[in-house]
Short mmCIF file of C-alpha atoms and ligand atoms in Angstrom, two decimals:
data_model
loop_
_atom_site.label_atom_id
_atom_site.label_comp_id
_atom_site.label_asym_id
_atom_site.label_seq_id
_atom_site.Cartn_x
_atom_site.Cartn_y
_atom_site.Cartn_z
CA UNK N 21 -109.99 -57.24 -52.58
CA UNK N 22 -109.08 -53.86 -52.02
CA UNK N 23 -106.47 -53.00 -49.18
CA UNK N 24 -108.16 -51.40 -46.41
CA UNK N 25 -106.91 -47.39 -45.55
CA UNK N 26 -107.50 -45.50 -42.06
CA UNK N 27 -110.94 -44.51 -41.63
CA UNK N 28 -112.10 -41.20 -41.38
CA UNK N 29 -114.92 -41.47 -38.30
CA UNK N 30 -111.37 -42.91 -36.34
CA UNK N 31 -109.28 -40.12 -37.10
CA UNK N 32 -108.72 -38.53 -33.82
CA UNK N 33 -108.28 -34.63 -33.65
CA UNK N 34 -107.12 -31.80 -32.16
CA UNK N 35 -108.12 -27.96 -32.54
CA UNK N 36 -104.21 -27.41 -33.63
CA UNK N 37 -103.50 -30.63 -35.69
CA UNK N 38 -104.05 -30.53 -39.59
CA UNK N 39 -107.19 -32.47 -40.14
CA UNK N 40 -107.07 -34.58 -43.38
CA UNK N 41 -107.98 -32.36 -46.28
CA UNK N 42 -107.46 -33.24 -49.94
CA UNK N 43 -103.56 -33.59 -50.20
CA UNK N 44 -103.88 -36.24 -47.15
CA UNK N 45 -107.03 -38.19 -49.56
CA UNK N 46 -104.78 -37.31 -52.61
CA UNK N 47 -101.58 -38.76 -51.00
CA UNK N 48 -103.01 -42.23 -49.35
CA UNK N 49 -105.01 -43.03 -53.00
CA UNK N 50 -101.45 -42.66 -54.72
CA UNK N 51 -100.05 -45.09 -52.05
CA UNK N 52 -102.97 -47.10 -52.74
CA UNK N 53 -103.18 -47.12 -56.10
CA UNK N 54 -99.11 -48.12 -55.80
CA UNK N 55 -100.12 -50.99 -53.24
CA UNK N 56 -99.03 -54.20 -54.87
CA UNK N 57 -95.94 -52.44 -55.95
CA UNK N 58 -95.10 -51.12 -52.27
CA UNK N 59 -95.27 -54.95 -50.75
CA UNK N 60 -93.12 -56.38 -53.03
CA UNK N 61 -90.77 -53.80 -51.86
CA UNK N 62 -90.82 -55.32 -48.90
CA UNK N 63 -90.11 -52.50 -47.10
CA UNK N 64 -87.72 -52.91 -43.68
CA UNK N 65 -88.24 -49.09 -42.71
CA UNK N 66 -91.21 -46.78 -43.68
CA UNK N 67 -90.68 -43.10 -42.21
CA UNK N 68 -93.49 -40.30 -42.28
CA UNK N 69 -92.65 -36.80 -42.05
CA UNK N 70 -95.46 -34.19 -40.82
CA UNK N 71 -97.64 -36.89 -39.42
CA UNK N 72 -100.48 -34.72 -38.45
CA UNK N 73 -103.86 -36.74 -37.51
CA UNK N 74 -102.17 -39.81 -38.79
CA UNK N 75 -104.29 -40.62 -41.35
CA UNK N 76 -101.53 -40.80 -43.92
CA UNK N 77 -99.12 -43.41 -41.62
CA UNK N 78 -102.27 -45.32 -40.20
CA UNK N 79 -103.12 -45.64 -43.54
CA UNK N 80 -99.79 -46.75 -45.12
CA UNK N 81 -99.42 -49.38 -41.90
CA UNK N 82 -102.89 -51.06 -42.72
CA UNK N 83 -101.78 -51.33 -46.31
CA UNK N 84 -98.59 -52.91 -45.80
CA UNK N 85 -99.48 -54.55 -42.37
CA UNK N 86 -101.96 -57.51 -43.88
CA UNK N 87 -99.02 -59.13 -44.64
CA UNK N 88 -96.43 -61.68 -43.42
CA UNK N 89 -93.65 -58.97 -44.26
CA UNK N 90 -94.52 -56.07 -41.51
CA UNK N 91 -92.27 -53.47 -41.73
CA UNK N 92 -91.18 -50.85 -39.21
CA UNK N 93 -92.89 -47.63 -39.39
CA UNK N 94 -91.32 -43.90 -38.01
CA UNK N 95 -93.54 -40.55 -37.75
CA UNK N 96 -92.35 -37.42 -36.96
CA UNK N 97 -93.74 -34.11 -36.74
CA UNK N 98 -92.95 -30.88 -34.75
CA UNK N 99 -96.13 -30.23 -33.35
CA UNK N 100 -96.74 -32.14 -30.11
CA UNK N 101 -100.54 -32.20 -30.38
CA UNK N 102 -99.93 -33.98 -33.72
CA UNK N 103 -97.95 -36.78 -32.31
CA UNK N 104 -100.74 -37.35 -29.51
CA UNK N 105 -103.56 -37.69 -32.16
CA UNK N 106 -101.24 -39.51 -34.67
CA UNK N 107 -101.28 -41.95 -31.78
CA UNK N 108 -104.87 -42.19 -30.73
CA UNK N 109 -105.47 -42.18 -34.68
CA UNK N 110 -103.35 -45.75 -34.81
CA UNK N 111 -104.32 -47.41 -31.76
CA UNK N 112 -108.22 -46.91 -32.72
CA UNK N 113 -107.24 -48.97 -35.95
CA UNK N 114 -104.74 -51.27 -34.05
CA UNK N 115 -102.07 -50.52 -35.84
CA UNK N 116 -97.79 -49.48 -34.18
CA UNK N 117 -95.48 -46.73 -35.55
CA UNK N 118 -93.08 -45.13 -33.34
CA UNK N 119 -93.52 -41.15 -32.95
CA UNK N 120 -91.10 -38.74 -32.60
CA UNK N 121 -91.59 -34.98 -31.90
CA UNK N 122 -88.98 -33.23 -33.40
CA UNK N 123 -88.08 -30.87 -36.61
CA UNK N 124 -87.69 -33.15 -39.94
CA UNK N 125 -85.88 -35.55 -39.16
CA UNK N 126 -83.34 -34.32 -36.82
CA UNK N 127 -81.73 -36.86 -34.08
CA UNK N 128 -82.93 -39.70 -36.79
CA UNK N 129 -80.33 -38.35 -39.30
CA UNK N 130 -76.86 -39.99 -38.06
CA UNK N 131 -77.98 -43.39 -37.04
CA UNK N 132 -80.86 -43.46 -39.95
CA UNK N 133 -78.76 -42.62 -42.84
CA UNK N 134 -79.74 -45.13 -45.87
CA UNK N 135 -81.91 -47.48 -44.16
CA UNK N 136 -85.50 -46.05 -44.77
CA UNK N 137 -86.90 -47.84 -47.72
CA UNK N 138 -90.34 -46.07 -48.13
CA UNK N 139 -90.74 -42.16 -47.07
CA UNK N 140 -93.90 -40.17 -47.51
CA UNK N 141 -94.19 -36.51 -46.74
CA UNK N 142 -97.37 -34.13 -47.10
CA UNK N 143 -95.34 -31.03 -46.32
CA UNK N 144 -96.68 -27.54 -45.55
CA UNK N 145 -96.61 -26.75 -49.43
CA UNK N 146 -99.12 -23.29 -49.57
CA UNK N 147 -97.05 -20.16 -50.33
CA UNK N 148 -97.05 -17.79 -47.81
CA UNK N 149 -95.07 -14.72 -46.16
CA UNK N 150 -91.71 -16.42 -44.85
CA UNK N 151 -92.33 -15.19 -40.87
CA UNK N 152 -95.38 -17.36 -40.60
CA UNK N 153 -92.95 -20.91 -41.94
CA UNK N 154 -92.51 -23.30 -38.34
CA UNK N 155 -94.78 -20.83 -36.37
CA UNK N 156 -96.49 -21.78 -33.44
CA UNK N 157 -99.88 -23.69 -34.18
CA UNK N 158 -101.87 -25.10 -37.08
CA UNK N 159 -100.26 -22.31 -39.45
CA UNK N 160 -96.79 -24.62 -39.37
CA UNK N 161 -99.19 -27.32 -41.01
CA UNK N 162 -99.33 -25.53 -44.07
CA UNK N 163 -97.52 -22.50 -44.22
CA UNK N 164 -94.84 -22.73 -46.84
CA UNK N 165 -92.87 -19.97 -47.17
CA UNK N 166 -91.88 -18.13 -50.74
CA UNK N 167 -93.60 -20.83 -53.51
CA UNK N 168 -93.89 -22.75 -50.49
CA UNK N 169 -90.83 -23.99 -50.87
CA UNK N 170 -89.45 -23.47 -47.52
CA UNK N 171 -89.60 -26.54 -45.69
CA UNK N 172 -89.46 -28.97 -49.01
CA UNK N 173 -85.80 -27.67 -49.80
CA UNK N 174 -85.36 -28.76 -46.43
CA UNK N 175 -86.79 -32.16 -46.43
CA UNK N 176 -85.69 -33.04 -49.92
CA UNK N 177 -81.71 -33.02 -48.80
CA UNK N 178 -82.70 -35.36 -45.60
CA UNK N 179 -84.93 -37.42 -47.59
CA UNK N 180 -81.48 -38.19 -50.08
CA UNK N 181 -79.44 -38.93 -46.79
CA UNK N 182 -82.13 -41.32 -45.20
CA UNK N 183 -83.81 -42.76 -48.26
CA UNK N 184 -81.64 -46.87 -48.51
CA UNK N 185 -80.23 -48.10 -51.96
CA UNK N 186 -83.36 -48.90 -52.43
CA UNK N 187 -85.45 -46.01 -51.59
CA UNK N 188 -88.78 -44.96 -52.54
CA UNK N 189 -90.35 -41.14 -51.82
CA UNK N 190 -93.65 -40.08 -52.14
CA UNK N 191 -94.19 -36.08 -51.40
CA UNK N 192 -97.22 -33.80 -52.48
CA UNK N 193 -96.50 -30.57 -54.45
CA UNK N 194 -98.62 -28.25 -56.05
CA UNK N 195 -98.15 -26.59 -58.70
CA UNK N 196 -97.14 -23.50 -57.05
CA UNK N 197 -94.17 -25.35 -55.70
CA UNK N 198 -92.83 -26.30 -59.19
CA UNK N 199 -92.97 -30.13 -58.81
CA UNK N 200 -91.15 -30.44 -62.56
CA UNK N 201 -88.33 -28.15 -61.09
CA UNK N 202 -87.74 -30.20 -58.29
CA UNK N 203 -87.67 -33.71 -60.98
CA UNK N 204 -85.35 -31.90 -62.03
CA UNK N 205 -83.48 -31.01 -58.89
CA UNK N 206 -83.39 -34.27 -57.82
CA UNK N 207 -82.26 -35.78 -60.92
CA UNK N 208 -79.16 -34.25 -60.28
CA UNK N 209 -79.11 -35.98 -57.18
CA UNK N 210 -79.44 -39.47 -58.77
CA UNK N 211 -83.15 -39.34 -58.36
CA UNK N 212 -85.49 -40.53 -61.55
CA UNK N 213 -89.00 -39.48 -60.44
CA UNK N 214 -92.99 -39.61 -61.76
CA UNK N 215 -95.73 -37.76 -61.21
CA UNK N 216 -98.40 -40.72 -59.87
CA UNK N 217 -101.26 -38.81 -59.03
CA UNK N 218 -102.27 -35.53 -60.31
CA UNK N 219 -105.60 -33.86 -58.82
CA UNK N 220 -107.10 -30.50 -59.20
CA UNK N 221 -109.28 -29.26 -56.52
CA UNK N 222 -111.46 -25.93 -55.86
CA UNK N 223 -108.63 -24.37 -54.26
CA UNK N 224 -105.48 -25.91 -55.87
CA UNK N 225 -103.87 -28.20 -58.00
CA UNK N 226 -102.49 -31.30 -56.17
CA UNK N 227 -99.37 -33.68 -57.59
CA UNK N 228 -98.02 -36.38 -56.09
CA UNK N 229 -94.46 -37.33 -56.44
CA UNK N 230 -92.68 -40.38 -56.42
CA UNK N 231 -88.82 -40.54 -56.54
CA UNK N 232 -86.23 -43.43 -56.53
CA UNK N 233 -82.92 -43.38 -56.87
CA UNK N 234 -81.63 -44.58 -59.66
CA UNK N 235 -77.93 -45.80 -60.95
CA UNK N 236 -77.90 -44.28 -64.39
CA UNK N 237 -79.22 -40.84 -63.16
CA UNK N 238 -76.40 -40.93 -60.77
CA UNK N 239 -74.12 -41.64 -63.10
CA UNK N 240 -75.20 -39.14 -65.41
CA UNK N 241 -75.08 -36.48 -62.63
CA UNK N 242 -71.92 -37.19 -61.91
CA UNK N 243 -70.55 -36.99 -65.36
CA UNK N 244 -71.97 -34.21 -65.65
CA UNK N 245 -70.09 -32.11 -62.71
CA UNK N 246 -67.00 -34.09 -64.00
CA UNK N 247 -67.09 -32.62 -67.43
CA UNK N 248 -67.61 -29.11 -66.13
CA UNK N 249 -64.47 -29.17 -64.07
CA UNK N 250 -62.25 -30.94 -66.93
CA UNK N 251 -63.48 -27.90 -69.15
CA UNK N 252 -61.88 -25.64 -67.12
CA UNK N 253 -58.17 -25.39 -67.59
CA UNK N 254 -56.96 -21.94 -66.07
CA UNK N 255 -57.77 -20.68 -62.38
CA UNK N 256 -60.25 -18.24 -63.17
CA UNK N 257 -62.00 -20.79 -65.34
CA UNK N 258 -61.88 -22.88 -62.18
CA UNK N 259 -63.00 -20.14 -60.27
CA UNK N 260 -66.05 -19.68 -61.97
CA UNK N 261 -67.09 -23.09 -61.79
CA UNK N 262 -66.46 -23.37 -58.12
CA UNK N 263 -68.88 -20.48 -58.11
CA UNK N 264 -71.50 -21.36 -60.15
CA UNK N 265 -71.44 -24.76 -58.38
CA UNK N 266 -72.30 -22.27 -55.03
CA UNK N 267 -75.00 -21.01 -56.88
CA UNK N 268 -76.27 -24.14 -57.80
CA UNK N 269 -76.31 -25.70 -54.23
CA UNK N 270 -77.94 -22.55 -53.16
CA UNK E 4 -90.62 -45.90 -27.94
CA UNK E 5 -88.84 -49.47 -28.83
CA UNK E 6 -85.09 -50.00 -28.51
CA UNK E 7 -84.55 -50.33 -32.03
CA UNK E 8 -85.66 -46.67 -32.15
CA UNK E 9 -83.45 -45.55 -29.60
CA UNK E 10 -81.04 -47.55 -31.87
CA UNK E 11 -82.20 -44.93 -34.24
CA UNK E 12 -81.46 -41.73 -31.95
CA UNK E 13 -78.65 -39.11 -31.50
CA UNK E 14 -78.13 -36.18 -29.67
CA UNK E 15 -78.95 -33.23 -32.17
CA UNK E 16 -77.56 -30.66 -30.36
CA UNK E 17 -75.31 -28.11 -32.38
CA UNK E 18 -71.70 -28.53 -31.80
CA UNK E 19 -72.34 -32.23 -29.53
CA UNK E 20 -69.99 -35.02 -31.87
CA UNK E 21 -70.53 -38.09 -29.87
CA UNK E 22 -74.71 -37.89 -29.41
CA UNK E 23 -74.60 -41.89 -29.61
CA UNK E 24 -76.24 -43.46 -27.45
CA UNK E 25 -78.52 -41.59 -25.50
CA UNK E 26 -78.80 -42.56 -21.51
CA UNK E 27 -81.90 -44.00 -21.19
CA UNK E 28 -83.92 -42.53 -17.97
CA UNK E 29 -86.38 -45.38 -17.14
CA UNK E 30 -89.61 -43.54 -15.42
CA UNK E 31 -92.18 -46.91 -17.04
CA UNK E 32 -91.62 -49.46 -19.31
CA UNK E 33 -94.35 -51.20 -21.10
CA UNK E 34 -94.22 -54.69 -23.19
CA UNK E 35 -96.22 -55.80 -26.01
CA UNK E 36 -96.63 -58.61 -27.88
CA UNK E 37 -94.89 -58.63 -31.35
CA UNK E 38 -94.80 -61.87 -33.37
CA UNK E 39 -91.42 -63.32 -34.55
CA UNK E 40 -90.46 -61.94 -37.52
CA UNK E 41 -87.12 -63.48 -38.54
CA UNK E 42 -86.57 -61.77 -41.63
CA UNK E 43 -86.96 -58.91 -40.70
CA UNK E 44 -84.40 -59.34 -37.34
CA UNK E 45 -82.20 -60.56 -39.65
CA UNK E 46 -82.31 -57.57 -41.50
CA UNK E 47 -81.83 -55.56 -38.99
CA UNK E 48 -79.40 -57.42 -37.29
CA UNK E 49 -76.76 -55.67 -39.37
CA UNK E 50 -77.95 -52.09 -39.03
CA UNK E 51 -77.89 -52.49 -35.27
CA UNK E 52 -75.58 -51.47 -32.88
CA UNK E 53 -75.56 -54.77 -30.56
CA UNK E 54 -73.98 -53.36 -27.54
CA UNK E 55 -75.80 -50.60 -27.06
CA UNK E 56 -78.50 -52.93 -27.52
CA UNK E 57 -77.83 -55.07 -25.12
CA UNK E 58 -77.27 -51.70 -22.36
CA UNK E 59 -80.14 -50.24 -23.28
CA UNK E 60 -82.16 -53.54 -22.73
CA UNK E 61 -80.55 -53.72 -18.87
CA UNK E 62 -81.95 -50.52 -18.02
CA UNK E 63 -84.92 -51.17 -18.95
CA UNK E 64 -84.57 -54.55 -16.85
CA UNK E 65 -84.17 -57.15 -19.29
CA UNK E 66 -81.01 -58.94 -18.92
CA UNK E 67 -81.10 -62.30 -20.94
CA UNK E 68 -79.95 -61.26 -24.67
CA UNK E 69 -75.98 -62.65 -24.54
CA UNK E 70 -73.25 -59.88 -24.19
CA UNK E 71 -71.67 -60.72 -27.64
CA UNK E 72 -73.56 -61.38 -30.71
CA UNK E 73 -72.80 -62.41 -34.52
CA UNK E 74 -74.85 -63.43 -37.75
CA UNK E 75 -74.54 -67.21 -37.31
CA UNK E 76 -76.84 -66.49 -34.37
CA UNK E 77 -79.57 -65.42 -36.15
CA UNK E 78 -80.27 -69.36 -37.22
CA UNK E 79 -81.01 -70.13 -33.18
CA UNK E 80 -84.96 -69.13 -32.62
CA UNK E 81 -83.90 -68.93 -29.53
CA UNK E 82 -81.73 -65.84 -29.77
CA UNK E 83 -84.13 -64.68 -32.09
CA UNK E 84 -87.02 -64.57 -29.67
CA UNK E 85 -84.66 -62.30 -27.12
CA UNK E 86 -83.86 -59.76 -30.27
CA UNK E 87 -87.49 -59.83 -30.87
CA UNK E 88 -88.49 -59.54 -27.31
CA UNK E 89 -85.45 -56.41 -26.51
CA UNK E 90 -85.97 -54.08 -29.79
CA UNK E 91 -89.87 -54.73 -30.63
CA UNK E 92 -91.66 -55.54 -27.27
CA UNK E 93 -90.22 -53.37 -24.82
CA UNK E 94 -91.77 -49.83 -24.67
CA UNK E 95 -90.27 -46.94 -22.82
CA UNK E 96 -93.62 -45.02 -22.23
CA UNK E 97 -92.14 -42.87 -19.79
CA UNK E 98 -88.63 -41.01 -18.84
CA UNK E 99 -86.10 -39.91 -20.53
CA UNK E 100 -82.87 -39.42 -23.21
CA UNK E 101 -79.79 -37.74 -21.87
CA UNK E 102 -77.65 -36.72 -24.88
CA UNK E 103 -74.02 -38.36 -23.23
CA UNK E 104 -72.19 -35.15 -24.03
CA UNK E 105 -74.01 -32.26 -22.30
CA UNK E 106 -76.50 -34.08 -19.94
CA UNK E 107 -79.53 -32.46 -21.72
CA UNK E 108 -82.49 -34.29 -21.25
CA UNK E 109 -84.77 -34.86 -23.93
CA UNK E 110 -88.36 -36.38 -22.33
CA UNK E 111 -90.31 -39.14 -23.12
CA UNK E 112 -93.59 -38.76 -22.14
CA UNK E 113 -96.76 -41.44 -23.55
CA UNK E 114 -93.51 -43.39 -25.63
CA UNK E 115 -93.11 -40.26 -27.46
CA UNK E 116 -89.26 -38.82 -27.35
CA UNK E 117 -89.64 -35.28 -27.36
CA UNK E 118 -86.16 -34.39 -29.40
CA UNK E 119 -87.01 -30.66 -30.76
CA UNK E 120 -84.35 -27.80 -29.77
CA UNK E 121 -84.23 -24.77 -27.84
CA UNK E 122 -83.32 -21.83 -29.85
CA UNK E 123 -79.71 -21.72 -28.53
CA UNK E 124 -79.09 -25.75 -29.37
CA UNK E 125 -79.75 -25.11 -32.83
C1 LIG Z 328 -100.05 -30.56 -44.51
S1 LIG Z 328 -99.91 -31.26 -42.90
C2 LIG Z 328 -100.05 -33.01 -43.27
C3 LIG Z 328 -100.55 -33.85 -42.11
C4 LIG Z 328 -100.83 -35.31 -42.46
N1 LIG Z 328 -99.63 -35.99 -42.87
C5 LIG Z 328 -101.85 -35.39 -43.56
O1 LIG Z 328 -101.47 -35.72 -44.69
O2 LIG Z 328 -103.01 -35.13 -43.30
C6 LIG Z 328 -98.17 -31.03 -42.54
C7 LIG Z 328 -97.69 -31.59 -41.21
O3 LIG Z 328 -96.27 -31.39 -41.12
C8 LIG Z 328 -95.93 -30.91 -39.84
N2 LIG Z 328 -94.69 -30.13 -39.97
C9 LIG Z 328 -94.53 -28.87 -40.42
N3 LIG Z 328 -93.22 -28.50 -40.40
C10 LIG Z 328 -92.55 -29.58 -39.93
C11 LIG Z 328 -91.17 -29.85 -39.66
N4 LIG Z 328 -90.22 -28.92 -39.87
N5 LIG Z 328 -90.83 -31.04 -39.16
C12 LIG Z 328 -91.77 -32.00 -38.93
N6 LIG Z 328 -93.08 -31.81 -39.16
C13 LIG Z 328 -93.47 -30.62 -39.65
C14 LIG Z 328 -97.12 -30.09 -39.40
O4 LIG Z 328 -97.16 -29.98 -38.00
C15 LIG Z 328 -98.28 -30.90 -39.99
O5 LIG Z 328 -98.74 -31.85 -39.08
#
């Protein structure tokens, strides 16, 4: 039997909350499509960033909500309208998460750190001039910044402090956004990662993202910055380390 | 918003260091039904901060989870039903956060904590 998803005609909506388009489809078939693998996860946490109509958390709740496990589920998103129609959207399919209107993740950060087992993030991903990134409005659902990379580098460093031991996070990209570049981004961060969906519409080419931390990548990582500091045996050697290390955390 | 969230919830405010725990400001309070998940308490259990637990679930008038609290506990389905009851079924639909620092209120209005900055907070 196939596990049920939100339904569209229940979807409730605002005129400035992101209504789901593609990436929102594209994003809930990958979490479908990863179902049986997500509930024997047994997830205690499941956090949402960018919740906009809901259809993305209501979804992931009905999916992982059949069961005896029930996990906790977080949304955030900065856009007060969203959080109202998040809500309507999961009470019309009787389902709980707990809403928070802020930016990211911010207040969650300190007392959340390592404890959210499953994250999922549709992030404003389109390119776009930089002035028009966290604006007022429905342009904040989408608008990206250069390669629309804006507000992923942002989420991608909260997403490592959050995400538990165990942690699984699903993000879309497109293509624009260099979704290889940010495999390997995160690999440096202990993160192995797969592409689990990849979907080309009209407009753009969709990929979803799935990352997990994992011990050897770590490990690698970390042998990695060792040996370039061992390398370096006089100051200015040093020096230019320290520096290229700025560079690379830029 | 449940107590385990507020669990959750510091003070973001640039420059605050001790944004743990946030006054609640009790304007409603709403309970729903959750069923006992023991598991998951347990779980939990560890993550938690117990005391501020156990404040948070006075103000919002529920007095009967015991002051003091450790693992061994988690075996009585008794105690389990008042963890259940305090971080799951008790709603704060409408007041308020006050970061303990700087008094700034953050507002909860349909169990939503609003928690987003003004410019000069960032
Ligand atoms: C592309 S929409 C996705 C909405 C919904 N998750 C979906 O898949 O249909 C991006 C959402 O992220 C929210 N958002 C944008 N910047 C944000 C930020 N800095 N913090 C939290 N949410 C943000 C927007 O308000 C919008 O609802």
């Amino acid at each position: 039997m196939p596990h049920k998803i939100a339904q569209i005609r229940l979807i409730s909506s605002h005129p400035e909350v992101y209504e789901p388009c593609d990436d929102s489809f594209a994003l809930v078939d990958a979490l479908q499509a990863d179902c049986k693998n997500l509930i024997g996860h047994r997830p205690n946490i499941c956090l949402e960033i960018g919740s906009g109509s809901g259809y993305v958390i209501a979804s992931l709740a009905l999916l992982l909500g059949g069961e005896a496990w029930r996990p906790y589920f977080l949304a955030t998103d900065i856009n007060p309208h969203a959080l109202k129609v998040t809500s309507e959207t999961l009470k019309a399919h009787g389902v709980h998460a707990e809403l928070i209107n802020t930016n990211i993740a911010s207040g969650l950060e300190a007392r959340l750190a390592g404890l959210v087992d499953v994250m999922v993030v549709n992030p404003p991903y389109v390119p776009t001039p930089e002035e028009e990134v966290g604006c007022e409005g429905i342009t904040s659902a989408w608008a990206g910044g250069e390669n629309g990379r804006t507000v992923i580098d942002k989420i991608l460093p909260v997403a490592d402090k959050l995400l538990s031991d165990k942690g699984w996070l699903y993000i879309v990209t497109l293509t624009a956004n260099n979704p290889s570049g940010l495999c390997i981004e995160m690999k440096k961060k202990g993160y192995e990662s797969r592409i689990v969906l990849q979907r080309s519409t009209e407009e753009e080419s969709l990929h979803i993202i799935k990352f997990w931390r994992d011990p050897e990548a770590l490990l690698e990582a970390n042998e990695a910055k060792m040996s370039n500091k061992a390398g370096n045996g006089n100051a200015i050697g040093s020096l230019l380390s320290q520096l290229s290390h700025v560079f690379m955390e830029k | 918003m449940r107590l385990l969230t507020h669990n959750m919830l510091a003070s973001n405010i640039k420059g605050v260091a001790n944004g743990f725990p946030l006054k609640i400001e009790v304007g409603q309070v709403v309970e729903k039904h959750v069923d006992l998940n023991p598991e998951f308490l347990k779980n939990m259990f560890a993550k938690l901060d117990y005391k501020v637990l156990v404040e948070a679930s006075k103000t919002m008038g529920y007095a009967d989870l015991p002051e003091q609290a450790e693992p061994s506990m988690l075996e009585s389905e008794d105690f389990l039903r008042k963890l259940n009851h305090a971080l799951l079924e008790l709603h704060l639909e409408e007041g308020a956060l006050v970061c303990p620092e700087t008094g700034r209120k953050f507002p909860v209005n349909k169990g939503i904590p609003n928690m987003l900055l003004h410019e000069d907070e960032v």
